[in-house]
Structure formats: C-alpha cells, structure tokens
C-alpha cells in the first residue's frame, strides 16, 4: 500500500494558509528561505529563532523542515559564507536537507498566532486586539478571571511562561491591583499609547528600554497623585519567552493541515533550545 507523501511545497501551502504572507507588516520578510520544494517532509522542528544551535538540533534530529518565528536572512546580505553565522546556518541547513520557513509578523497578528497563544496562556477572557497597525490586529487585551495583586500576577505569569535566564522585570508596586491585561509578544514599547487607551492595568511585553518605560510609568504616578489609579504597570517578560508559546499550536495545526490536504502523516516537535541570548543574571538588589 502506497503511503501518502508531503512535500516541502505542500507544507508551505499549509503554513501560508495558516499565516497568510500578505498579512505580514510592511517590510517584513516571511515564507520559505531554504529548501527544495519537491523534497519530502516527514518531520518538522519549530523554534523562535534560527540560531546555529537550533539548526544543529534540526540536522542532528533528522528533521526535514524547520519553522521559525524570526527570519534568518535580512536585507543587506550579499554573501553566504561559512565564516559568518547566517552563512554557516544556510550551508548547514542545505547540507542536512532541512528546509527553513519563517512566519514573523504574519504569525503575530494571526488567529492562533503569537499573541493569541500568549493571551490564552495568561488566562485572559473577552480578548480583543490591542491595536490595529496596517489594518492587522497587533497584541491582545483582556480580563483575568479575578483581580489579583501585581506580585501575584507576576508569579502567575512566571508559571505559565517557559523558563528563561533573565526572568521577569516588573515596574509597579507589589500590591498594585491587576485585572485587565494587555500582552504583546516580542518588542512592544511602541504600543504604550494603545495600552493606556485600552484601560489595561498591566502590560506584558519584552525588550523594554529605560526612557520609554520611565515616562510611561510617570503618567501613572502623576495620576495617582491626583487621586486616580496608578498604572498601567509593566512587565518585561523576555522576547523568546513571550513568543515561544504559539509554536506548539502551530505544530498541531500544521500536522492536521497536512493530513487534510495530502493525507500524509508528519510529526512536529518544538525545539528544546532556549534562544534567549542571555545566559544568567546576577541580582544587585536585596529582597
């Protein structure tokens, strides 16, 4: 009995249907980066970043396709050399017979994508978009089942996110009250105005810089002086951690989609490699 086969082109068609390339934000590069469309795909590895460690994991594990959130190649790349990390990654993937597909901002805005997975993990209800860039829903905002303190919420968040060396950075009083939560996986300090307009009590995102956070928090502290509510609070939960939760759902949907379209059975595995660039932290504050 002949077994159905999934080609790389088949897998790309399913992924494009899940995360339409035309929903990617302007200037973003998504889709197939490396691979022969006619090559068979039986095993897929999903990861946030196509780092050399993840590429090695894909090759050593015998995977045929690697699906990542961040793309490998950016504009300005003029050569593929083994002496450069990106060149070494491309050559290793090609030599190992592993295709590479990326879904970046099209996965950020998608149903079942990065931000919906993050909102679901946090336990948000009545979820809606945080903002609409280029007509696409970026970030999410919703309600917790019950109010809790900022310290309790931070502990809850730490329990639902994958462990990462840098942990969580929290801006706000431990006893601050939290019920309405805004989330945006990855870099999010451009959406502070949207967070305030959404009436969020706390904003969970990553890659936050000193001055934008300081100025954002000053608004809350000024409001508190006038008898209003102090907030919104801010939690920097790390880029990799906030963008990794969607991978399991993407893998499950890819397997189901390939089965429906081709009749083939493939496997999908989430990479065990933490691609957070930080390795450890040393506290300089007691308590």
Short mmCIF file of C-alpha atoms in Angstrom, two decimals:
data_model
loop_
_atom_site.label_atom_id
_atom_site.label_comp_id
_atom_site.label_asym_id
_atom_site.label_seq_id
_atom_site.Cartn_x
_atom_site.Cartn_y
_atom_site.Cartn_z
CA UNK A 1 0.00 0.00 0.00
CA UNK A 2 1.46 3.37 -1.06
CA UNK A 3 1.93 5.88 1.74
CA UNK A 4 0.88 9.49 1.09
CA UNK A 5 3.76 11.94 0.85
CA UNK A 6 4.03 15.53 1.96
CA UNK A 7 6.45 17.68 0.00
CA UNK A 8 8.02 20.91 1.19
CA UNK A 9 5.74 22.74 -1.24
CA UNK A 10 2.71 21.09 0.41
CA UNK A 11 3.88 22.12 3.87
CA UNK A 12 4.48 25.69 2.67
CA UNK A 13 0.96 25.84 1.23
CA UNK A 14 -0.50 24.78 4.57
CA UNK A 15 1.66 27.25 6.50
CA UNK A 16 0.77 30.08 4.12
CA UNK A 17 -2.91 29.32 4.70
CA UNK A 18 -2.36 29.38 8.47
CA UNK A 19 -0.29 32.59 8.38
CA UNK A 20 -1.04 34.42 5.12
CA UNK A 21 2.10 36.21 3.90
CA UNK A 22 0.05 39.22 2.79
CA UNK A 23 -0.84 39.93 6.44
CA UNK A 24 2.82 40.49 7.35
CA UNK A 25 3.55 44.10 8.24
CA UNK A 26 5.33 46.29 5.72
CA UNK A 27 8.97 45.43 5.04
CA UNK A 28 8.79 42.05 6.79
CA UNK A 29 10.30 39.02 5.06
CA UNK A 30 8.38 35.78 5.58
CA UNK A 31 7.98 32.38 3.95
CA UNK A 32 10.38 29.81 2.57
CA UNK A 33 14.06 30.75 2.91
CA UNK A 34 15.91 27.48 2.30
CA UNK A 35 14.85 24.22 0.70
CA UNK A 36 13.80 22.28 -2.39
CA UNK A 37 10.01 22.50 -2.80
CA UNK A 38 9.93 18.95 -4.16
CA UNK A 39 11.75 17.45 -1.14
CA UNK A 40 9.72 15.18 1.17
CA UNK A 41 8.73 16.41 4.63
CA UNK A 42 8.10 13.89 7.38
CA UNK A 43 9.43 15.69 10.46
CA UNK A 44 9.23 19.39 11.41
CA UNK A 45 11.07 21.31 14.14
CA UNK A 46 9.59 24.60 15.36
CA UNK A 47 11.58 27.34 17.11
CA UNK A 48 11.55 31.07 17.76
CA UNK A 49 14.99 31.75 16.25
CA UNK A 50 17.04 30.01 13.53
CA UNK A 51 20.23 30.12 15.58
CA UNK A 52 23.15 27.83 14.87
CA UNK A 53 22.23 25.72 17.92
CA UNK A 54 18.69 25.18 16.60
CA UNK A 55 19.99 24.44 13.11
CA UNK A 56 22.30 21.81 14.62
CA UNK A 57 19.32 20.39 16.52
CA UNK A 58 17.29 20.16 13.31
CA UNK A 59 20.06 18.46 11.35
CA UNK A 60 21.04 16.07 14.14
CA UNK A 61 17.40 15.19 14.78
CA UNK A 62 16.76 14.24 11.17
CA UNK A 63 14.10 16.90 10.64
CA UNK A 64 13.14 17.85 7.10
CA UNK A 65 11.77 21.32 7.83
CA UNK A 66 12.41 23.99 10.41
CA UNK A 67 9.66 26.55 11.06
CA UNK A 68 10.77 29.64 12.95
CA UNK A 69 9.23 32.91 14.04
CA UNK A 70 12.21 35.08 13.19
CA UNK A 71 13.66 35.01 9.72
CA UNK A 72 17.28 34.15 9.06
CA UNK A 73 18.16 36.47 6.19
CA UNK A 74 17.72 40.21 6.23
CA UNK A 75 18.33 42.89 3.63
CA UNK A 76 21.97 43.72 3.02
CA UNK A 77 23.21 40.12 2.97
CA UNK A 78 25.48 39.81 -0.06
CA UNK A 79 27.30 36.53 0.54
CA UNK A 80 26.72 33.13 2.14
CA UNK A 81 29.99 32.20 3.81
CA UNK A 82 30.77 29.53 6.42
CA UNK A 83 32.78 32.12 8.34
CA UNK A 84 29.60 34.12 9.09
CA UNK A 85 26.78 32.80 11.35
CA UNK A 86 23.99 33.23 8.78
CA UNK A 87 26.07 31.73 6.00
CA UNK A 88 27.01 28.80 8.23
CA UNK A 89 23.32 28.28 9.06
CA UNK A 90 22.24 28.29 5.40
CA UNK A 91 25.00 25.88 4.42
CA UNK A 92 24.23 23.55 7.34
CA UNK A 93 20.52 23.52 6.51
CA UNK A 94 21.14 22.88 2.81
CA UNK A 95 23.75 20.24 3.54
CA UNK A 96 21.48 18.49 6.02
CA UNK A 97 18.47 18.56 3.72
CA UNK A 98 16.47 20.79 6.09
CA UNK A 99 14.13 23.44 4.72
CA UNK A 100 13.55 26.73 6.57
CA UNK A 101 10.27 28.63 6.71
CA UNK A 102 9.57 31.74 8.80
CA UNK A 103 6.28 33.26 9.94
CA UNK A 104 7.02 36.57 11.66
CA UNK A 105 4.57 39.46 11.88
CA UNK A 106 2.01 37.39 9.96
CA UNK A 107 2.13 34.99 12.93
CA UNK A 108 1.98 37.89 15.40
CA UNK A 109 -1.36 39.08 14.04
CA UNK A 110 -2.89 35.71 13.14
CA UNK A 111 -5.70 33.88 14.87
CA UNK A 112 -3.99 31.15 16.87
CA UNK A 113 -0.72 33.02 16.48
CA UNK A 114 1.85 34.50 18.85
CA UNK A 115 -0.33 36.95 20.74
CA UNK A 116 -3.44 34.79 20.98
CA UNK A 117 -1.30 31.98 22.40
CA UNK A 118 0.19 34.39 24.95
CA UNK A 119 -3.24 35.74 25.94
CA UNK A 120 -4.56 32.20 26.30
CA UNK A 121 -1.64 31.12 28.49
CA UNK A 122 -2.16 34.12 30.76
CA UNK A 123 -5.83 33.14 31.07
CA UNK A 124 -7.41 36.23 29.54
CA UNK A 125 -11.12 36.38 28.79
CA UNK A 126 -13.08 38.64 26.43
CA UNK A 127 -9.92 39.10 24.36
CA UNK A 128 -9.68 41.80 21.71
CA UNK A 129 -6.87 43.40 19.66
CA UNK A 130 -4.64 45.87 21.45
CA UNK A 131 -4.10 47.95 18.31
CA UNK A 132 -4.53 47.82 14.53
CA UNK A 133 -1.34 48.53 12.52
CA UNK A 134 -1.86 48.45 8.77
CA UNK A 135 -5.33 47.01 9.42
CA UNK A 136 -3.94 43.96 11.27
CA UNK A 137 -4.63 43.14 14.96
CA UNK A 138 -1.41 43.57 16.93
CA UNK A 139 -1.25 42.43 20.55
CA UNK A 140 -4.24 41.44 22.65
CA UNK A 141 -6.03 42.78 25.73
CA UNK A 142 -8.49 41.00 28.01
CA UNK A 143 -9.69 40.31 31.54
CA UNK A 144 -8.41 37.95 34.20
CA UNK A 145 -10.99 35.68 35.81
CA UNK A 146 -10.39 37.51 39.07
CA UNK A 147 -8.43 40.51 40.28
CA UNK A 148 -5.02 39.91 41.87
CA UNK A 149 -2.07 41.94 43.05
CA UNK A 150 0.76 42.79 40.68
CA UNK A 151 3.06 40.47 42.65
CA UNK A 152 0.55 37.62 42.37
CA UNK A 153 0.12 38.25 38.67
CA UNK A 154 3.89 38.27 38.10
CA UNK A 155 4.14 34.90 39.88
CA UNK A 156 1.27 33.58 37.76
CA UNK A 157 2.97 34.81 34.60
CA UNK A 158 6.25 33.20 35.60
CA UNK A 159 4.40 29.92 35.99
CA UNK A 160 2.85 29.91 32.50
CA UNK A 161 5.86 31.13 30.52
CA UNK A 162 8.79 28.86 29.66
CA UNK A 163 11.80 29.35 31.90
CA UNK A 164 14.37 31.83 30.62
CA UNK A 165 17.58 33.08 32.25
CA UNK A 166 16.57 36.74 32.51
CA UNK A 167 13.20 36.08 34.19
CA UNK A 168 10.72 38.95 34.58
CA UNK A 169 11.32 42.66 35.15
CA UNK A 170 8.37 44.34 36.84
CA UNK A 171 7.55 48.07 37.04
CA UNK A 172 4.90 48.84 39.62
CA UNK A 173 4.07 48.30 43.30
CA UNK A 174 3.75 44.73 44.54
CA UNK A 175 0.28 45.45 45.92
CA UNK A 176 -0.97 47.14 42.75
CA UNK A 177 -4.30 45.76 41.55
CA UNK A 178 -4.44 43.87 38.25
CA UNK A 179 -7.49 42.65 36.32
CA UNK A 180 -7.28 43.97 32.75
CA UNK A 181 -4.12 42.79 30.96
CA UNK A 182 -2.50 43.77 27.66
CA UNK A 183 0.01 41.44 26.01
CA UNK A 184 2.31 41.76 23.02
CA UNK A 185 4.92 39.09 22.34
CA UNK A 186 8.35 40.45 21.49
CA UNK A 187 9.36 44.12 21.34
CA UNK A 188 6.44 46.26 22.47
CA UNK A 189 7.40 49.73 23.68
CA UNK A 190 5.83 51.34 20.61
CA UNK A 191 2.36 50.40 21.86
CA UNK A 192 2.32 52.25 25.20
CA UNK A 193 -0.34 54.70 24.00
CA UNK A 194 -2.57 51.81 22.90
CA UNK A 195 -2.10 50.13 26.30
CA UNK A 196 -3.24 53.26 28.09
CA UNK A 197 -6.20 53.74 25.73
CA UNK A 198 -7.24 50.10 26.28
CA UNK A 199 -7.52 50.69 30.02
CA UNK A 200 -5.08 47.91 30.88
CA UNK A 201 -3.81 47.54 34.44
CA UNK A 202 -0.59 45.85 33.32
CA UNK A 203 1.26 45.40 30.04
CA UNK A 204 3.23 42.22 29.33
CA UNK A 205 5.79 42.51 26.53
CA UNK A 206 9.58 42.48 26.02
CA UNK A 207 12.74 44.36 25.03
CA UNK A 208 11.77 47.45 27.01
CA UNK A 209 14.08 50.46 27.17
CA UNK A 210 14.71 52.71 30.15
CA UNK A 211 13.28 56.04 28.98
CA UNK A 212 10.03 54.84 27.37
CA UNK A 213 9.16 52.74 30.44
CA UNK A 214 10.13 55.51 32.85
CA UNK A 215 7.98 58.07 31.04
CA UNK A 216 5.09 55.62 30.75
CA UNK A 217 5.15 54.88 34.48
CA UNK A 218 5.41 58.58 35.33
CA UNK A 219 1.96 59.09 33.81
CA UNK A 220 0.53 56.55 36.25
CA UNK A 221 2.32 58.02 39.23
CA UNK A 222 1.13 61.50 38.29
CA UNK A 223 -2.45 60.25 38.03
CA UNK A 224 -2.13 58.64 41.48
CA UNK A 225 -1.06 61.99 42.97
CA UNK A 226 -4.33 63.45 41.74
CA UNK A 227 -6.37 60.68 43.33
CA UNK A 228 -6.59 58.46 40.27
CA UNK A 229 -5.37 54.91 39.76
CA UNK A 230 -1.65 54.22 39.49
CA UNK A 231 -1.00 52.35 36.26
CA UNK A 232 -0.68 50.75 33.89
CA UNK A 233 2.12 48.62 35.30
CA UNK A 234 4.69 46.96 33.05
CA UNK A 235 6.30 43.53 32.90
CA UNK A 236 9.20 42.79 30.57
CA UNK A 237 8.93 39.02 30.22
CA UNK A 238 11.60 38.49 27.56
CA UNK A 239 11.44 38.20 23.80
CA UNK A 240 11.93 34.44 23.47
CA UNK A 241 9.58 33.52 26.31
CA UNK A 242 6.68 35.66 25.11
CA UNK A 243 7.00 34.43 21.52
CA UNK A 244 7.51 30.71 22.15
CA UNK A 245 4.07 29.62 23.32
CA UNK A 246 2.46 29.62 19.86
CA UNK A 247 4.88 27.03 18.48
CA UNK A 248 3.04 24.03 19.92
CA UNK A 249 -0.28 25.19 18.47
CA UNK A 250 1.33 25.96 15.11
CA UNK A 251 2.83 22.47 15.02
CA UNK A 252 -0.50 20.83 15.82
CA UNK A 253 -2.27 22.86 13.13
CA UNK A 254 0.44 22.07 10.58
CA UNK A 255 0.15 18.33 11.22
CA UNK A 256 -3.64 18.48 10.90
CA UNK A 257 -3.48 20.67 7.80
CA UNK A 258 -1.01 18.40 6.01
CA UNK A 259 -3.16 15.37 6.85
CA UNK A 260 -6.25 17.07 5.44
CA UNK A 261 -4.58 18.32 2.25
CA UNK A 262 -2.29 15.42 1.36
CA UNK A 263 -3.34 12.51 3.55
CA UNK A 264 0.25 12.28 4.78
CA UNK A 265 1.25 11.92 8.42
CA UNK A 266 4.08 14.18 9.61
CA UNK A 267 5.42 14.94 13.08
CA UNK A 268 6.01 18.36 14.63
CA UNK A 269 8.37 18.99 17.56
CA UNK A 270 9.03 22.22 19.44
CA UNK A 271 12.74 22.88 19.87
CA UNK A 272 14.12 22.29 23.35
CA UNK A 273 16.73 25.02 22.77
CA UNK A 274 16.20 28.34 24.56
CA UNK A 275 17.28 31.01 22.07
CA UNK A 276 17.21 33.83 24.58
CA UNK A 277 20.64 35.47 24.11
CA UNK A 278 21.08 35.98 27.87
CA UNK A 279 22.72 33.18 29.86
CA UNK A 280 22.42 34.24 33.51
CA UNK A 281 21.63 37.22 35.75
CA UNK A 282 23.21 38.50 38.96
CA UNK A 283 20.96 40.47 41.30
CA UNK A 284 22.32 43.78 42.60
CA UNK A 285 19.38 44.39 44.93
CA UNK A 286 18.45 42.63 48.16
CA UNK A 287 14.96 41.32 48.72
#
